[in-house]
DNA sequence: TTCTTACTGATTTTT
DNA sequence: TCAGTAAGAA
């Protein structure tokens, strides 16, 4: 395409552009000079280097509005990509808000994956697919790979399928199709990796299916091999915007570069210092190379921070300066006040959790002249999810409401996936993977042997598994009443699904009920019990929650147009709805915290080996360490007002006591921004001269006296800096007070249920605290508030 | 086929 | 420690 075409196209729009330019531009008013520059530099490549808390979403949305408002592009000619649905949604809302009216929407604002699905459905045949292809979840993917691995006669024990899945994923992230695997990777997975990858891809095409990686990979391949298709989109997308550019992998990078290579109007927003997904294929190099990749680009730095106090910024900057090869930014703020970052060492992990719990309760009440702070404004950010446990245990016992962010997502839960597999077969009988998943769920007495027979019948007759099962039953190859019922069920449910007299909720309820899936969560009853109307009992502690999730799933169907549309949408949306019923402290990993902010942040577990993670350093060396350091930077910059870093000298790791040294990142915190707090147990306020440290610690704990943190150079450095200021120690923590006035509604011996620990019997009652012997979790003391009698568990 | 018991091995996870 | 799996028993 010649540049004249471009000119013509632009000339055609210029009249309206001039008219549009006269429109008011209130969205520019609230921008600082840097943000404004990023918005107004519309032509050519722009790299917006946006430090933490510098208002990049604001600038990004203003840019979109500006493009439309000046008539440069219509909403459907702007391609705006994000990584998460959440970010996409927020951007959509903010653009709508800025425009003041709801325009026809932006069809091409979404995640990489959502946009690729849309494109791939249009051009599926170019990838050997039909446009109604299904998107496999990770379970399906793994099941498929396991079949291939065992067919290849590989010992799944030495070479787990999970590992192969990881390798293939990695190749896809690097935009490598099976024919392009470099020789250096040939040895992967016992030299069978490339071959199995090819088989896997072939099998996916047979199934008319893709996995997540394919969505991008197929589109990159199509763009590379079909110039006509590519140029069509190059012309259509007049402007491209990319959020979190530092997190793009090779495939995404290629995809973007192909689309932008025509007009080169691409604006990438990101922060090299916040690149924390290298292990998932993200290439910091993409953002570092931007100016070389896109010659003539404008680089705009957003450095004014609107989030944190100067001390917090100073501490974060001090740490990140340890990294080499940064693009370099200096965050600053107009704020002048604020507390220093607090640093405290603890004896062990439990003490750390106890101390943080106490601090949270104190802040909630309001201490040291500070106003009371809502629990919603506090967060604990950990390196690895197993660290959450100590906090959950502690908060459960003191009755502090918390929420865990991240963790297993709603649509990844076993029961939700099972239910969806039923729905998938109902929508498409050809979905063999879905059928395979639920054919013996609930148990129908169909083991390996029976399933092999169905597969064989399928192959011989060239039909899907459902039909194959029917054939096998007809010919007496298989004898199984329950399988008959299932096959007949699918016929019935499909009719029901097509019948306009039924709504989706009814269809879904019928499927889950008639398939026996719901029943499988209850203990089977005898006829006599049913006759007497005895209430059904849950099979295990999880059953209640699982049924609750299914109810939620069915409910969400009521807003859907069709079952197919629902499945389509859900495959790409893996959101977790967090409940906001009451204020709660948030607990999450540092990774999950990216993009969030809280007035008060706790960063526990800053010990070498844990953070920075030993494994990360072993596997990726200097690169790994730098990514860990960026993680530290992300953590600190989440805090608005108060940031508390802590570490423990001893920690139970896999059941063994282990001592460790304070994180090397602690030494990188600039002294002038840090207050070193003295742990209450060690030098307790008012004890006078502290006892010799070695003695104190051996009194506290004997187990780990050999490797003594308190004699370590790291600790001594800390002491030298310490101002020995007494810790704000809450006068009393809740757990020591027993409210004897509270009349317990429970009786000793009563069977009760607890969200986390499951079923148990009350041993003792002390006011509002109960000592309970749990069937699975042992004996624990828990606040009565978290306990319910077995009969009033909500279904 | 399915339930039980012994063993192993263990970050981070936007879609 | 504990969850998730793999081989044995009913």
mmCIF file of C-alpha atoms (C1' of nucleotides) in Angstrom, chain A residues 277 279-280 383 385 409 445 447 449 589 613 616, chain B residues 1-3 7-15:
data_model
loop_
_atom_site.group_PDB
_atom_site.id
_atom_site.type_symbol
_atom_site.label_atom_id
_atom_site.label_comp_id
_atom_site.label_asym_id
_atom_site.label_seq_id
_atom_site.Cartn_x
_atom_site.Cartn_y
_atom_site.Cartn_z
ATOM 1 C CA UNK A 277 6.002 -12.006 34.442
ATOM 2 C CA UNK A 279 8.635 -16.645 33.959
ATOM 3 C CA UNK A 280 5.451 -16.635 31.925
ATOM 4 C CA UNK A 383 5.785 -13.566 47.715
ATOM 5 C CA UNK A 385 0.779 -18.147 48.362
ATOM 6 C CA UNK A 409 -10.932 -18.649 40.285
ATOM 7 C CA UNK A 445 -19.061 -47.398 37.013
ATOM 8 C CA UNK A 447 -13.590 -46.921 34.284
ATOM 9 C CA UNK A 449 -11.855 -50.177 30.152
ATOM 10 C CA UNK A 589 0.560 -12.362 46.284
ATOM 11 C CA UNK A 613 13.089 -16.552 45.966
ATOM 12 C CA UNK A 616 14.131 -17.824 40.925
ATOM 13 C "C1'" DT B 1 -14.181 -50.230 39.402
ATOM 14 C "C1'" DT B 2 -13.438 -47.928 43.278
ATOM 15 C "C1'" DC B 3 -11.815 -47.130 47.757
ATOM 16 C "C1'" DC B 7 4.726 -41.881 48.768
ATOM 17 C "C1'" DT B 8 6.686 -37.713 46.720
ATOM 18 C "C1'" DG B 9 7.936 -33.210 46.213
ATOM 19 C "C1'" DA B 10 6.731 -28.358 46.759
ATOM 20 C "C1'" DT B 11 6.950 -19.998 43.402
ATOM 21 C "C1'" DT B 12 4.757 -16.416 41.103
ATOM 22 C "C1'" DT B 13 -0.389 -17.788 37.074
ATOM 23 C "C1'" DT B 14 -3.223 -11.519 33.656
ATOM 24 C "C1'" DT B 15 -6.062 -15.417 29.437
#
